[in-house]
PDB file of C-alpha atoms in Angstrom:
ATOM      1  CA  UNK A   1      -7.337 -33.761  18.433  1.00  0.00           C
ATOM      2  CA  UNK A   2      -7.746 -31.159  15.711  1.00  0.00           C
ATOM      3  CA  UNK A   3     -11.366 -30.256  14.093  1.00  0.00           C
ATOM      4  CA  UNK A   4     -10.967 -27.988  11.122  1.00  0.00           C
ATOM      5  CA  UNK A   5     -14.203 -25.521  11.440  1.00  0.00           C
ATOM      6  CA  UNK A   6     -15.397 -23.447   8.591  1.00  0.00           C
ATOM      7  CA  UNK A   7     -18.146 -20.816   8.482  1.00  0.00           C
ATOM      8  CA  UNK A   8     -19.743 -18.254   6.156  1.00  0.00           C
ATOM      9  CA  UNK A   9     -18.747 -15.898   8.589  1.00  0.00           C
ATOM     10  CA  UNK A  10     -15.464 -17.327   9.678  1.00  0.00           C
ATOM     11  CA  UNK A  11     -14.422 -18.161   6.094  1.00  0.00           C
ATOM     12  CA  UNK A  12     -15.287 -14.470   5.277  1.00  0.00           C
ATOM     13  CA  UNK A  13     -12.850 -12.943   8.355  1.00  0.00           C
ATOM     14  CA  UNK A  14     -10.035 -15.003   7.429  1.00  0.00           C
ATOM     15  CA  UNK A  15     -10.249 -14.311   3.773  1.00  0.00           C
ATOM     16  CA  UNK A  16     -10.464 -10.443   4.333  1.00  0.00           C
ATOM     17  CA  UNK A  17      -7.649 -10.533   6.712  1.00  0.00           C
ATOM     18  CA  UNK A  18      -5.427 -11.647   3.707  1.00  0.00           C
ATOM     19  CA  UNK A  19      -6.496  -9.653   1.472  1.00  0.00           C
ATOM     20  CA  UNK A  20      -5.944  -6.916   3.829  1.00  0.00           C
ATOM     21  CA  UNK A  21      -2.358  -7.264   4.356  1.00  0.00           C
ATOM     22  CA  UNK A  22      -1.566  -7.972   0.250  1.00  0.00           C
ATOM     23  CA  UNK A  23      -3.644  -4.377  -0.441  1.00  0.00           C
ATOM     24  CA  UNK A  24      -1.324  -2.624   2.300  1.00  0.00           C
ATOM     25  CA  UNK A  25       1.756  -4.125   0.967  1.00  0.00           C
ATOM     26  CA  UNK A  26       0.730  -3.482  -2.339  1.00  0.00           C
ATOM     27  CA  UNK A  27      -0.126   0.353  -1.685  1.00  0.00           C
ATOM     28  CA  UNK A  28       3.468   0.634   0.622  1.00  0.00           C
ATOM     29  CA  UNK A  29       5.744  -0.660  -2.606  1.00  0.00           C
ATOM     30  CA  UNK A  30       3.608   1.478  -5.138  1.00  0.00           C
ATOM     31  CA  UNK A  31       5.110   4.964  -6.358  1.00  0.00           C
ATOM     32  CA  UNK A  32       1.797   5.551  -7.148  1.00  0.00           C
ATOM     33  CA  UNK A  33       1.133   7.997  -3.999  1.00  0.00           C
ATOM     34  CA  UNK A  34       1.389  11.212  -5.271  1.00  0.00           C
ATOM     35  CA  UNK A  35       1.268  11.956  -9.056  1.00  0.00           C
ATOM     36  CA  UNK A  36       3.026  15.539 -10.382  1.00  0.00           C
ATOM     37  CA  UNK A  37       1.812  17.026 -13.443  1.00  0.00           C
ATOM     38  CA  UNK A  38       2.193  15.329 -17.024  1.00  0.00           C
ATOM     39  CA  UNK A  39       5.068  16.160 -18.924  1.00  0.00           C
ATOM     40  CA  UNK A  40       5.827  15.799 -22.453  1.00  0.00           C
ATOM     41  CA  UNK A  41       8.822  12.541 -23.018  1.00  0.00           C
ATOM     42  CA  UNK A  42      10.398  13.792 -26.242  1.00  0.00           C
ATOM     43  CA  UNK A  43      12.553  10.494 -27.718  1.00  0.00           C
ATOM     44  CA  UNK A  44      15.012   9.647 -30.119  1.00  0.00           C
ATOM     45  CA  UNK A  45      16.444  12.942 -30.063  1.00  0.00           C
ATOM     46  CA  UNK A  46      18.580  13.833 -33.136  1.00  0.00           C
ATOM     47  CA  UNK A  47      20.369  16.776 -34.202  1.00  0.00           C
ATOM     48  CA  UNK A  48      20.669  17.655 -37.620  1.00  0.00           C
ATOM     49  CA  UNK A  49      23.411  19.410 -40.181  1.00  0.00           C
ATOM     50  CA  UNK A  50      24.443  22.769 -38.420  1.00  0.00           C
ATOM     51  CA  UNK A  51      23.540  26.367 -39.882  1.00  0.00           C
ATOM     52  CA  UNK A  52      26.774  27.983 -41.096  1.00  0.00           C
ATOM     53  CA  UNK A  53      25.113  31.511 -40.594  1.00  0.00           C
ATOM     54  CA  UNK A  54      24.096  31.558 -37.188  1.00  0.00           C
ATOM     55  CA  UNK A  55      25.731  28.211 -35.712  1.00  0.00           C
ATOM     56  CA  UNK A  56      22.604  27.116 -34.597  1.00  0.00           C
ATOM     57  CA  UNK A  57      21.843  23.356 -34.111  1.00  0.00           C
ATOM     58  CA  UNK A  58      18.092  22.139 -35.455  1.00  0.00           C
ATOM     59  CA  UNK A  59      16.638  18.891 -33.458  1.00  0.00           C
ATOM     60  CA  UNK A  60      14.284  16.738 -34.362  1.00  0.00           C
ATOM     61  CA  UNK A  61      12.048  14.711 -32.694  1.00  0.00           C
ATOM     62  CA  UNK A  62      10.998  10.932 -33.826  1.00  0.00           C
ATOM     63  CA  UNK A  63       8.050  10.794 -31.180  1.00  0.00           C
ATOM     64  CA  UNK A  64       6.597  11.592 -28.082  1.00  0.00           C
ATOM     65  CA  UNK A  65       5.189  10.593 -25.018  1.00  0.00           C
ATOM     66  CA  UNK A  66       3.439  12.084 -21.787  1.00  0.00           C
ATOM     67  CA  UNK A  67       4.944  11.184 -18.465  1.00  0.00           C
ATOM     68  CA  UNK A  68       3.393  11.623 -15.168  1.00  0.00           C
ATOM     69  CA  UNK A  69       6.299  11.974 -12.517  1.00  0.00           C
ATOM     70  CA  UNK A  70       5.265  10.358  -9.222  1.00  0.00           C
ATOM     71  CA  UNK A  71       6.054   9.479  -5.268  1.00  0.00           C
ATOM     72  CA  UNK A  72       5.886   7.048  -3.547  1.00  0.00           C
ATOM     73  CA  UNK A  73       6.532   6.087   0.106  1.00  0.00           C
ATOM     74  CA  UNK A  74       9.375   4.230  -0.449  1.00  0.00           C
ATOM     75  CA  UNK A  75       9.859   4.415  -4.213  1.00  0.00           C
ATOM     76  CA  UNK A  76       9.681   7.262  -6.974  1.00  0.00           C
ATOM     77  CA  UNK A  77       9.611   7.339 -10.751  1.00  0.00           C
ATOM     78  CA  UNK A  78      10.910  10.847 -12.668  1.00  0.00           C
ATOM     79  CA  UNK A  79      12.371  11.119 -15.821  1.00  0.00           C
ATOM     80  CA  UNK A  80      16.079  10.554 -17.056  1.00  0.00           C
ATOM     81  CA  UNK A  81      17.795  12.260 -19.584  1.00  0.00           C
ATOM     82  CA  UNK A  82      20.952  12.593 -20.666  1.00  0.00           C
ATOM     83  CA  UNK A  83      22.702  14.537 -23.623  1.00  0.00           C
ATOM     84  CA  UNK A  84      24.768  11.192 -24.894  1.00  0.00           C
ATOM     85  CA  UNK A  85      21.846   9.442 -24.707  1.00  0.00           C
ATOM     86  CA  UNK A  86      18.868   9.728 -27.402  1.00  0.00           C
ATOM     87  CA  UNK A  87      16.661   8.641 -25.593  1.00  0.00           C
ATOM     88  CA  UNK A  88      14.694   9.814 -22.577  1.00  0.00           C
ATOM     89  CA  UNK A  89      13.797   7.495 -20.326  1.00  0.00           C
ATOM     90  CA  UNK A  90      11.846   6.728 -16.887  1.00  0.00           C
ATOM     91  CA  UNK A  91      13.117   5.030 -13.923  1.00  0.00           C
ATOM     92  CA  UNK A  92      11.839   3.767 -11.106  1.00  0.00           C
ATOM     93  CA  UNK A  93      14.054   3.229  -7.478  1.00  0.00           C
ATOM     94  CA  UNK A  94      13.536   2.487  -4.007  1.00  0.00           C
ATOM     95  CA  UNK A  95      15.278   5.360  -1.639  1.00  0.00           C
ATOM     96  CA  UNK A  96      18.530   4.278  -0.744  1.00  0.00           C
ATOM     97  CA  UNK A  97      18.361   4.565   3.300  1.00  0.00           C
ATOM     98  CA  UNK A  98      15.535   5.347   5.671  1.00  0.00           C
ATOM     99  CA  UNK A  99      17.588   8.683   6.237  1.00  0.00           C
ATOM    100  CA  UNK A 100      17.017   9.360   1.814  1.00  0.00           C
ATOM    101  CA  UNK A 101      12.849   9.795   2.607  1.00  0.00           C
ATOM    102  CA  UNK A 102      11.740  13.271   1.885  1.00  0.00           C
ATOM    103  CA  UNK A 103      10.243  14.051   4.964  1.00  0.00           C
ATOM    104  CA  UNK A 104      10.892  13.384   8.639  1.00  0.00           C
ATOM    105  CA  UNK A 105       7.177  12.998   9.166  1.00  0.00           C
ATOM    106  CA  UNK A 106       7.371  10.504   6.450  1.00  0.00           C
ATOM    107  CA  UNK A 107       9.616   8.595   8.513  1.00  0.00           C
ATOM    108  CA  UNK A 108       7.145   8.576  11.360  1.00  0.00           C
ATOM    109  CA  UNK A 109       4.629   7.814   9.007  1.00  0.00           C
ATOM    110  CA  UNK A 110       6.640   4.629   7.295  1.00  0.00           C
ATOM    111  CA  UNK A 111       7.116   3.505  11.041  1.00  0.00           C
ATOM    112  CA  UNK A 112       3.780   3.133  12.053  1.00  0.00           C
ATOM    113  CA  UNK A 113       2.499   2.195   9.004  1.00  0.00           C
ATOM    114  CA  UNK A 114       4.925  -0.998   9.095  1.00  0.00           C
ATOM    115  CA  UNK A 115       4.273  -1.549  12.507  1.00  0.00           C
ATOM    116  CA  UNK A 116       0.973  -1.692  11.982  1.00  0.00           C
ATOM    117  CA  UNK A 117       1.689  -3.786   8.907  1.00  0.00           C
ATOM    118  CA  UNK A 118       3.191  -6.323  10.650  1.00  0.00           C
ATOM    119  CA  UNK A 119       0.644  -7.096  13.025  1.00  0.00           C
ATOM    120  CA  UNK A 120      -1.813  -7.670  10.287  1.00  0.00           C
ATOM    121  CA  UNK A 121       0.731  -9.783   8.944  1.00  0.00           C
ATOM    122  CA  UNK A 122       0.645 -11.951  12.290  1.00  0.00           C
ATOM    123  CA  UNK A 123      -3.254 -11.798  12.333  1.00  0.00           C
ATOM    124  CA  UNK A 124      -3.262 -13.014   9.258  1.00  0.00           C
ATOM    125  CA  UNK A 125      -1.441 -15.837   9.798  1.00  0.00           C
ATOM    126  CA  UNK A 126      -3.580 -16.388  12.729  1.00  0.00           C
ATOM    127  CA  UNK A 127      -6.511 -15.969  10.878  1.00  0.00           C
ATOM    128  CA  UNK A 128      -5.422 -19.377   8.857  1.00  0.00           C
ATOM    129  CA  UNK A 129      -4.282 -20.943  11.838  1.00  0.00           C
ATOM    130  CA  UNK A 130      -7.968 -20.470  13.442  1.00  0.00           C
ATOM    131  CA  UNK A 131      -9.216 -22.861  10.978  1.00  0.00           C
ATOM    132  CA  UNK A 132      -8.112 -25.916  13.458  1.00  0.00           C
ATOM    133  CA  UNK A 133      -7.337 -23.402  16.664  1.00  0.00           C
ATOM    134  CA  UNK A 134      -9.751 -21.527  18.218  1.00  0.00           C
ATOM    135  CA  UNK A 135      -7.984 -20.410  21.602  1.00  0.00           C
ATOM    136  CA  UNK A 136      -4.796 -18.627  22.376  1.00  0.00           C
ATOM    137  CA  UNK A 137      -4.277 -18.889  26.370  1.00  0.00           C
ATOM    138  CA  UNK A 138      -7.830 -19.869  26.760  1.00  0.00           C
ATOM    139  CA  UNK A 139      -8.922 -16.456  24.959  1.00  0.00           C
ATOM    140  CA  UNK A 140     -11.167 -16.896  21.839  1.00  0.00           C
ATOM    141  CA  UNK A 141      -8.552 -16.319  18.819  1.00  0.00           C
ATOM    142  CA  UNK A 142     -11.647 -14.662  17.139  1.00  0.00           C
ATOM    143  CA  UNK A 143     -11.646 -12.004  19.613  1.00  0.00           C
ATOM    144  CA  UNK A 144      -8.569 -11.679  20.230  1.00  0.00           C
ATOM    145  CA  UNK A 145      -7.457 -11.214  17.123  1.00  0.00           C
ATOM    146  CA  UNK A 146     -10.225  -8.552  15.965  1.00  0.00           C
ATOM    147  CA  UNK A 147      -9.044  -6.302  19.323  1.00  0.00           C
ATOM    148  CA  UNK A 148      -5.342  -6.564  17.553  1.00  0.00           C
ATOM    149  CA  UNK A 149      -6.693  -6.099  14.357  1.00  0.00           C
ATOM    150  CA  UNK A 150      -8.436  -3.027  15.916  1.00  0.00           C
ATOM    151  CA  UNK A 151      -5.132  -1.403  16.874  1.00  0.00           C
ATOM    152  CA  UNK A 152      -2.898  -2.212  13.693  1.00  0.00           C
ATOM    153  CA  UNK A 153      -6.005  -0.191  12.289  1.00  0.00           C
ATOM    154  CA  UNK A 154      -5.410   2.278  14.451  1.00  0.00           C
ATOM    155  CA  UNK A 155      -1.674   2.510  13.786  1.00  0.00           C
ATOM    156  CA  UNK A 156      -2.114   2.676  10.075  1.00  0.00           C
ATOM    157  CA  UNK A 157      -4.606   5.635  10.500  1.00  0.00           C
ATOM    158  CA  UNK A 158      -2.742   8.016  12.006  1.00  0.00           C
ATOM    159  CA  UNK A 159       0.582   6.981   9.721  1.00  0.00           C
ATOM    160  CA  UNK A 160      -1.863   8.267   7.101  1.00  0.00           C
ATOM    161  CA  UNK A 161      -2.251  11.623   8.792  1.00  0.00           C
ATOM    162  CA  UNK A 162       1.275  11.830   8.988  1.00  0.00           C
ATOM    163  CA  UNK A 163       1.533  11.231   5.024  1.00  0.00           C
ATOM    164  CA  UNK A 164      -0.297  14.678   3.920  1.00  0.00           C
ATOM    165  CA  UNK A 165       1.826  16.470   6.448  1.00  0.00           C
ATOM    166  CA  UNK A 166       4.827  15.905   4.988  1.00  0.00           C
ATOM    167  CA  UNK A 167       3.756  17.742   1.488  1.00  0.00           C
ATOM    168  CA  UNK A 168       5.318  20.461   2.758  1.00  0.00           C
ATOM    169  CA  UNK A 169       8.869  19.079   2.442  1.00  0.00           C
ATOM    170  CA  UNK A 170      11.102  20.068  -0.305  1.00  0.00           C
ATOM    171  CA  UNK A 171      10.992  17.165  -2.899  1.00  0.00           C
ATOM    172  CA  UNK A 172       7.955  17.439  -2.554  1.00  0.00           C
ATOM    173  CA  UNK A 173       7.855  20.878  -3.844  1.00  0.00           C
ATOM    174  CA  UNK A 174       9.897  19.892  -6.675  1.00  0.00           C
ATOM    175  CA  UNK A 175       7.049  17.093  -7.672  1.00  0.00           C
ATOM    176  CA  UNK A 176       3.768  19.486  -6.925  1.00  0.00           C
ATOM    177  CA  UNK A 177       5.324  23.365  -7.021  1.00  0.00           C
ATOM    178  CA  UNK A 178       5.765  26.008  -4.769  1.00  0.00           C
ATOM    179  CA  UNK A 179       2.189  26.013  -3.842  1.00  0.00           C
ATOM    180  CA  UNK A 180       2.853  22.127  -2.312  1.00  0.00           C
ATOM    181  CA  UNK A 181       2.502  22.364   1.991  1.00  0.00           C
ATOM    182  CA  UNK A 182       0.982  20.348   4.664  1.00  0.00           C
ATOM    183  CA  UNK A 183      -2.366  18.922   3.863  1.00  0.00           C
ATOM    184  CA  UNK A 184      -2.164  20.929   0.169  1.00  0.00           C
ATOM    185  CA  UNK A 185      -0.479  18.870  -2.677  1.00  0.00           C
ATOM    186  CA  UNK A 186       0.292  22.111  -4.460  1.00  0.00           C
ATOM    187  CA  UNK A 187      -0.062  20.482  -8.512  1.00  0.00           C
ATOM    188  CA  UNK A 188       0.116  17.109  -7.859  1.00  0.00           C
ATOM    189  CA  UNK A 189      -3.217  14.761  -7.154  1.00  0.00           C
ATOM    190  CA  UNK A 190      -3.543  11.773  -5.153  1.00  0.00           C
ATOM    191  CA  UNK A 191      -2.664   8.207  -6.703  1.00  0.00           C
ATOM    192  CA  UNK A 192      -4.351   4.858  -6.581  1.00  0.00           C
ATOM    193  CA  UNK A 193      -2.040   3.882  -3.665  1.00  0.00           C
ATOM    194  CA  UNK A 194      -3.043   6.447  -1.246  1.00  0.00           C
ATOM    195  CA  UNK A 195      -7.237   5.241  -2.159  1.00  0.00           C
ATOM    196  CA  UNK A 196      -6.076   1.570  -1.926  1.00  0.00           C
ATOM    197  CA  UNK A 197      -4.381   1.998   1.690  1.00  0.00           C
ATOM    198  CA  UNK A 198      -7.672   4.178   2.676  1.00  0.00           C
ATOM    199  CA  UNK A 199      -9.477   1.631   2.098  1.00  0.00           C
ATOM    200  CA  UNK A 200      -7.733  -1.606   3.376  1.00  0.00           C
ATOM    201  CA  UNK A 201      -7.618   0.513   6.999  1.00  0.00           C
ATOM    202  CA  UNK A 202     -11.592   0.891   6.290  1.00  0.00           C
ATOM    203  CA  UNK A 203     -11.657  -2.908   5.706  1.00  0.00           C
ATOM    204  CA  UNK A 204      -9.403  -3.740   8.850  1.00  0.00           C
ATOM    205  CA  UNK A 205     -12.030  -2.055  11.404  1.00  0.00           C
ATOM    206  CA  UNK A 206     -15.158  -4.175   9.620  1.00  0.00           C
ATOM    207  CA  UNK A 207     -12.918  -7.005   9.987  1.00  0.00           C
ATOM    208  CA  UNK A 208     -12.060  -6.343  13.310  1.00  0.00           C
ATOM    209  CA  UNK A 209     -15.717  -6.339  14.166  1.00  0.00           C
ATOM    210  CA  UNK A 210     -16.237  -8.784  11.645  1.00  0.00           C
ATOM    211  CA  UNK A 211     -14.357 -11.667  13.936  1.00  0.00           C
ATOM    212  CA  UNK A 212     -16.886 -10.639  16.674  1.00  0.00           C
ATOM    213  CA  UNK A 213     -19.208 -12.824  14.386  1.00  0.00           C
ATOM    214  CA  UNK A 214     -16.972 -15.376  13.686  1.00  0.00           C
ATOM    215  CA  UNK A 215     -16.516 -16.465  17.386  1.00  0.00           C
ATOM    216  CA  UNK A 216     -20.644 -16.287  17.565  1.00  0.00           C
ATOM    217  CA  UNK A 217     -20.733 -18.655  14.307  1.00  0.00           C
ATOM    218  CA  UNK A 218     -17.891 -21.035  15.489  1.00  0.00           C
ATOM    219  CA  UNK A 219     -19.501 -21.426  18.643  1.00  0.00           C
ATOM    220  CA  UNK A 220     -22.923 -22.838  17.937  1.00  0.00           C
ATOM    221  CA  UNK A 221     -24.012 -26.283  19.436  1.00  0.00           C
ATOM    222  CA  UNK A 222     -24.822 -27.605  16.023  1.00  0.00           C
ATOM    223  CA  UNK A 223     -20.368 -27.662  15.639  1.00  0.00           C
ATOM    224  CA  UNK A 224     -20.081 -29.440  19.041  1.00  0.00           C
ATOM    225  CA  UNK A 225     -22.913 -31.906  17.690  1.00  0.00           C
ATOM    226  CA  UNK A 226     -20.621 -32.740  15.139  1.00  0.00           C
ATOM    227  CA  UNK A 227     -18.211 -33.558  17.219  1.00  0.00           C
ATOM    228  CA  UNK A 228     -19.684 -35.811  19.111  1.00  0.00           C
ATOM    229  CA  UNK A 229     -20.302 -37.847  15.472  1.00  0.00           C
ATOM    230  CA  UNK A 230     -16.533 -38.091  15.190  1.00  0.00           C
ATOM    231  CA  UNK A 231     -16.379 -35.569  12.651  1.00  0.00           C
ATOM    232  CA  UNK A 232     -12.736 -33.549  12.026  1.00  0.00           C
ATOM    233  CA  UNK A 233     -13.769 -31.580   8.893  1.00  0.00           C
ATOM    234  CA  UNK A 234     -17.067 -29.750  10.028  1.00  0.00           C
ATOM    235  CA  UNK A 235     -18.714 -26.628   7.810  1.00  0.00           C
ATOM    236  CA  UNK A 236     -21.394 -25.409   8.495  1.00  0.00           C
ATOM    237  CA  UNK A 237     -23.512 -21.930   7.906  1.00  0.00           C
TER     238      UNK A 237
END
């Protein structure tokens, strides 16, 4: 027979383990890791009549634009021009292998990171599933789940040691200058990304302890009382 259970506390662990994994996928996909300094985006580029005297070529400019180049983990954005075209533009791409990443401690990084992403991913799954479950193997799935959630935590953590490491490499020098090495991002600054994946591995140790409380609220006698009325939809505080 299955008894759907809901708690403050419960409710609150399974809600933050969702959100978790949607803020690391979010930050992985992002560009927005590492932002190089603003450039000027001069458009509609047009050259005009040609001085007889000293063959020189006048341009003009209809507008322009800042651009802040940026990378990502697996994506980057830079500028495009080309002299056919009159317009410059920006463009956005995903690296074309796992061997295109600028950095071999990137790779390492990119490894654990999705390792650790795709546990989340299963604890979060679980984390809907313990709604009407509440053992795996006759082990709390509270519990259980916060230990895993503990170590995907743990995985992500160091990836993002990894991450600052790899400034050093030589794309990265072409982003944030010569002064760019490992742990000093030269001219560039840090993007929303890199703040947003800080903080989801913040949130995924409080949720880990988080589920600690969950089991405690999920296993009151007042839900066993209700129960015994027959009840299969039971919240309580």
């Amino acid at each position: 027979m299955c008894y759907v259970i809901v708690t403050c506390r419960s409710m609150l662990w399974t809600l933050l383990s969702v959100i978790i994994v949607l803020m690391h996928v979010a930050a992985l996909l992002s560009p927005q890791w590492l932002l190089g300094k603003e450039d000027v985006v001069l458009n509609g580029v047009t050259p005009s009549s040609n001085n007889r005297q000293n063959s020189t070529t006048t341009v003009q400019y209809r507008n322009t634009e800042t651009f802040v180049p940026t990378m990502g983990i697996l994506t980057r954005c830079k500028q495009i021009y080309t002299a056919r075209s009159e317009y410059n533009y920006v463009t956005c791409s995903y690296y074309g292998s796992f061997g295109d990443l600028p950095s071999g401690l990137w790779k390492t990084m990119l490894v654990f990171y999705c390792f650790g992403l795709f546990i989340l991913c299963v604890i979060g799954l679980g984390s809907i599933l313990s709604l009407c479950v509440r053992s795996v193997c006759k082990k709390s799935i509270f519990t259980l789940s916060g230990f895993i959630q503990a170590v995907a935590g743990l995985l992500i953590l160091i990836s993002l040691v990894f991450y600052p490491a790899g400034w050093g490499s030589s794309r990265a020098e072409e982003l944030c200058g010569d002064t760019a090495a490992p742990f000093q991002p030269g001219d560039c600054s840090m993007g929303w990304a890199f703040y947003v994946s800080i903080a989801a591995t913040i949130l995924t140790f409080a949720c880990s302890v988080l589920s600690v409380q969950a089991e405690i609220a999920t296993s009151v006698d007042d839900i066993q009382d209700e129960i015994d009325k027959g009840k299969h939809l039971i919240c309580i505080v």
